[in-house]
Amino acid sequence: MMITIEMLNEIKKKTLKTMTLRLEKKNNGISSINKENVSDKKHVLICGGPGCHSSGADELKKRFEQKIDKEELTDVNVSIAGCFGLCESGPNIEIYPGGTFYSQVKIDDVDEIVEKHLCRDEVVERLLNEGAIKEENIKPVFEVDFYKKQEKIALRNCGIIDYNSIDEYIALDGYQALAKALTEMTQEEVIDIMKKSNLRGRGGAGFPTGRKWETAFKYEADKKYVICNADEGDPGAFMDRSILEGDPHSVLEAMAICGYAIGSDQGYIYVRAEYPVAVQRLKTAIKKAKEKGLLGENIFGTEFNFNIEIRLGAGAFVCGEGTALMESIEGKRGMPRPKINRTAHKGLWGKPTIINNVETLANVPPIITKGAKWLKSIGTEDSPGTKVFALGGKIKNTGLVEVPMGTTLREIIFDIGGGIPNGKKFKAVQTGGPSGGCIPEEFLDTPVDFASLGKIGSIMGSGGMIVLDDTDCMVDIARFFLDFTVDESCGKCVPCREGTKRMLEILERITKGKGTPEDLDRLESLSEAITDSSLCGLGQTASNPVKSTMKYFRHEYEAHVKEIRCPAGSCQELLQFFITDKCVGCTKCANNCPASCISGNLKERHVIDTEQCIKCGTCMEVCPVGAVIKK
Amino acid sequence: MKAVFFDNLAKGGNKMEFKFNWEGNKERVEQLNSFMKEKRYKKGALMMILQEAQDLFGYLPIEIQKMISKELNIPLSEIYGVATFYSQFSLIPKGENVIGVCLGTACYVKGGQDILAKIEEILGITIAETTPDRKFSIDATRCLGSCGLAPVMMINDEIYGRLTVDDVEEILNKYR
Ligand SMILES: Cc1cc2nc3c(=O)[nH]c(=O)nc-3n(C[C@H](O)[C@H](O)[C@H](O)COP(=O)(O)O)c2cc1C
Ligand code: FES
């Protein structure tokens, strides 16, 4: 089938009518679309993001539909949309008009919502999201603190459209950018907009996308490839997954635009095997786009052909690295290539190849429709636009947030993220995953952009942001990341294969109380050597977690090696057993202690001789009143 | 997975050896053969074929690797190299239920390690092993993308989030 722009606009007009109510969310309450065209009375929007989906979004939808049928309500539309972002309080649902925000909705709550809210317009207050109530007033979802400071480009459709509906994507200007590029612009003009916008890669390195495209465009070849890097390896980041699952067409459209710009007719999406849901939704999306003629031959009646295939990863972090990923698509061990050639010249099967990250691609269509100036009006000079972060760890509102570049860490963690739960104190935030670093409190006012994070020893990375509190041991966090790198090092180059292993051994020694002060010097020199001599980004950045924690939390390392003490109380083998004044003097601990290091008289508080203690934990187990603690 | 799936020759700790049961897997082998016929001329077919074999048999028996080697005319060493590189490929049969415990950062700082320890304690096996009755095997996965629910584990395709150590036994019992 061949599609024309008129047909696209027809679908848009028709579908918008069924979506108008929901668009309140996109426009922060202002419905810019003519109300006369509204065909439904109410919309129930269920979050189908990675978190909520696994807590039963499908069952919720079914139950809603059953109950709505039973109540004989007409004109109520129930949809599952992509991730709303606030995973902490899921499963989340929103009801329009009004944007009422219900959280932690269980199957058994559905009937009540239908009876009260849908039948009688009464809000079910007990299910309202905590942030949606302020001084007795009920706030709509777009005024909840978590959302207020956000600005959505990459996630623009997530949580609004039904991810299975290509029509809904089209209704919100989907495929307009492709139409514009193909019918109104030359390849050079597309590349020019991308260059002027200065969109920088969101996969980690921040390389300017337009410049990369130009390199491939200028290189003559009989075949060129476009790859979408959906390997999302940073453990603790899930924005790419949310985009793929919530708005798959935005990625497909962008790949086609890139294909046109550089002169390629074949795209691959390399998805990690851990994301079966994303794969399924992508397959559906590709099929639908083909049926509509938005992928395939002679798109919009032009000479341009473009097809997309999905390739599955098989669980290797290093395959997120561009050249390793290409090796993997070629059916080999995913080991990075020495960087003799640019992949934009010689990439997949030796042909010019553009590889872009999912989030980078999701930014492309709006840039083509709205122009380079528009993107530059958001964010900072050096890093225009927005960035999506996955907030996790010791933070109240875990979830996905998209903010303009230049927003400070403090705003993200405290204003949006809601700060640290359980009355604990903020200690550090880890950004950039295994290639990044830990940022201490004194730098919380750093604006988040590519350069600023680099200056303080971390990186933007793909956008994982793990918050740590005062019970997290920084040496152990460094050990955790090294453990990860050792596991994932592909083994091709020696510094990374052997060096990271030695670093891990030292860190393990330290966290077990067997480290020496010299170990700290060894760690430092190893860090330098591995950074300087590794083949790919994996090894070159592997010591960042160690470097940054040693820089900002050296006192913790020193406490471990000099006093054999873990200040955060996290390293098990450094903990001391201690009997509190809760002790009733029952003598049970002393009688059971295999090292006979507990003394005390009947009915008096007992004492552990920590020098003799072998830390077996027997006393803790046998104490009837819980007087034995570890600290 | 059916009982005829493979014959267990010797078992003892993690050194399980399995002989491939050609007779019992006839249909699956045929399926793989026709998949190979369809894809063999596609560029980069080896990964896809190994993934299909892993799906069909639950692991990559050495016998099957040899068969693929012959059919595609690729040295066995190269196939073995690919099969051992990626953590999704297994050289021993996986259990009927595959438990993926997330050891990503978000889960780690929320106690993912304790969840893993508990599972190991209950099942008596560790990461990348299968229980002797082949009911369970444990995989360590690095982030399942459900960090909002940390700590997380996945059994087959089901995600369990916001776990505490005390939840583990009950969840495992559902699969016994
Ligand atoms: C070890 C390693 C892992 C990487 N993992 C990913 C990843 O999971 N996803 C990603 O998009 N980029 C990853 N990258 C970055 C890619 O090499 C590449 O820079 C990126 O896909 C380019 O796309 P962009 O310009 O749109 O960011 C990784 C790099 C290294 C060195
Ligand atoms: S870190 Fe466990 S799901 Fe992401």
Tab-separated table of N, CA and C in Angstrom, chain A residues 393-395 420-429 466-474 477 553 556 568 570, chain B residues 109:
chain	number	residue	atom	x	y	z
A	393	GLY	N	17.306	3.488	43.442
A	393	GLY	CA	18.059	3.405	44.682
A	393	GLY	C	17.288	4.014	45.826
A	394	LYS	N	18.004	4.765	46.680
A	394	LYS	CA	17.385	5.268	47.894
A	394	LYS	C	16.704	6.617	47.622
A	395	ILE	N	15.650	6.563	46.882
A	395	ILE	CA	14.938	7.786	46.549
A	395	ILE	C	13.447	7.515	46.613
A	420	ILE	N	15.261	11.572	49.988
A	420	ILE	CA	15.631	10.252	50.497
A	420	ILE	C	14.553	9.751	51.456
A	421	PRO	N	14.104	8.534	51.314
A	421	PRO	CA	13.057	8.046	52.208
A	421	PRO	C	13.600	7.573	53.548
A	422	ASN	N	12.724	7.241	54.438
A	422	ASN	CA	13.026	6.651	55.743
A	422	ASN	C	13.934	7.505	56.624
A	423	GLY	N	13.870	8.818	56.445
A	423	GLY	CA	14.635	9.711	57.312
A	423	GLY	C	16.147	9.575	57.194
A	424	LYS	N	16.611	8.911	56.132
A	424	LYS	CA	18.061	8.750	55.966
A	424	LYS	C	18.643	10.010	55.293
A	425	LYS	N	19.985	10.060	55.286
A	425	LYS	CA	20.649	11.230	54.742
A	425	LYS	C	21.232	10.919	53.358
A	426	PHE	N	21.179	11.890	52.465
A	426	PHE	CA	21.781	11.731	51.139
A	426	PHE	C	23.291	11.579	51.274
A	427	LYS	N	23.835	10.623	50.522
A	427	LYS	CA	25.289	10.491	50.576
A	427	LYS	C	25.920	10.776	49.217
A	428	ALA	N	25.398	10.158	48.185
A	428	ALA	CA	25.991	10.352	46.858
A	428	ALA	C	24.979	9.936	45.806
A	429	VAL	N	25.231	10.398	44.581
A	429	VAL	CA	24.416	9.899	43.483
A	429	VAL	C	25.367	9.326	42.442
A	466	ILE	N	21.477	6.513	40.362
A	466	ILE	CA	21.189	5.716	41.542
A	466	ILE	C	21.587	6.522	42.776
A	467	VAL	N	20.616	6.765	43.638
A	467	VAL	CA	20.865	7.581	44.820
A	467	VAL	C	21.270	6.684	45.987
A	468	LEU	N	22.310	7.114	46.690
A	468	LEU	CA	22.815	6.319	47.806
A	468	LEU	C	22.646	7.088	49.109
A	469	ASP	N	22.344	6.385	50.189
A	469	ASP	CA	22.195	7.084	51.465
A	469	ASP	C	23.312	6.679	52.431
A	470	ASP	N	23.226	7.180	53.675
A	470	ASP	CA	24.361	6.998	54.579
A	470	ASP	C	24.579	5.552	55.021
A	471	THR	N	23.720	4.637	54.624
A	471	THR	CA	23.989	3.238	54.968
A	471	THR	C	24.709	2.504	53.841
A	472	ASP	N	24.963	3.182	52.722
A	472	ASP	CA	25.670	2.537	51.622
A	472	ASP	C	27.169	2.795	51.728
A	473	CYS	N	27.943	1.721	51.641
A	473	CYS	CA	29.393	1.839	51.731
A	473	CYS	C	29.957	2.120	50.347
A	474	MET	N	30.725	3.175	50.231
A	474	MET	CA	31.220	3.571	48.917
A	474	MET	C	32.261	2.601	48.365
A	477	ILE	N	30.274	-0.107	46.834
A	477	ILE	CA	29.676	0.281	45.549
A	477	ILE	C	30.723	0.173	44.441
A	553	PHE	N	35.482	10.088	48.719
A	553	PHE	CA	35.200	9.346	49.950
A	553	PHE	C	36.434	8.594	50.425
A	556	GLU	N	36.544	6.895	53.732
A	556	GLU	CA	35.924	5.578	53.922
A	556	GLU	C	36.889	4.452	53.590
A	568	ALA	N	29.872	3.033	57.069
A	568	ALA	CA	28.450	2.964	56.727
A	568	ALA	C	27.762	1.764	57.370
A	570	SER	N	28.053	-1.344	56.449
A	570	SER	CA	27.493	-2.198	55.424
A	570	SER	C	28.338	-3.445	55.157
B	109	VAL	N	21.517	-2.027	45.507
B	109	VAL	CA	21.480	-1.151	46.679
B	109	VAL	C	20.211	-1.354	47.493
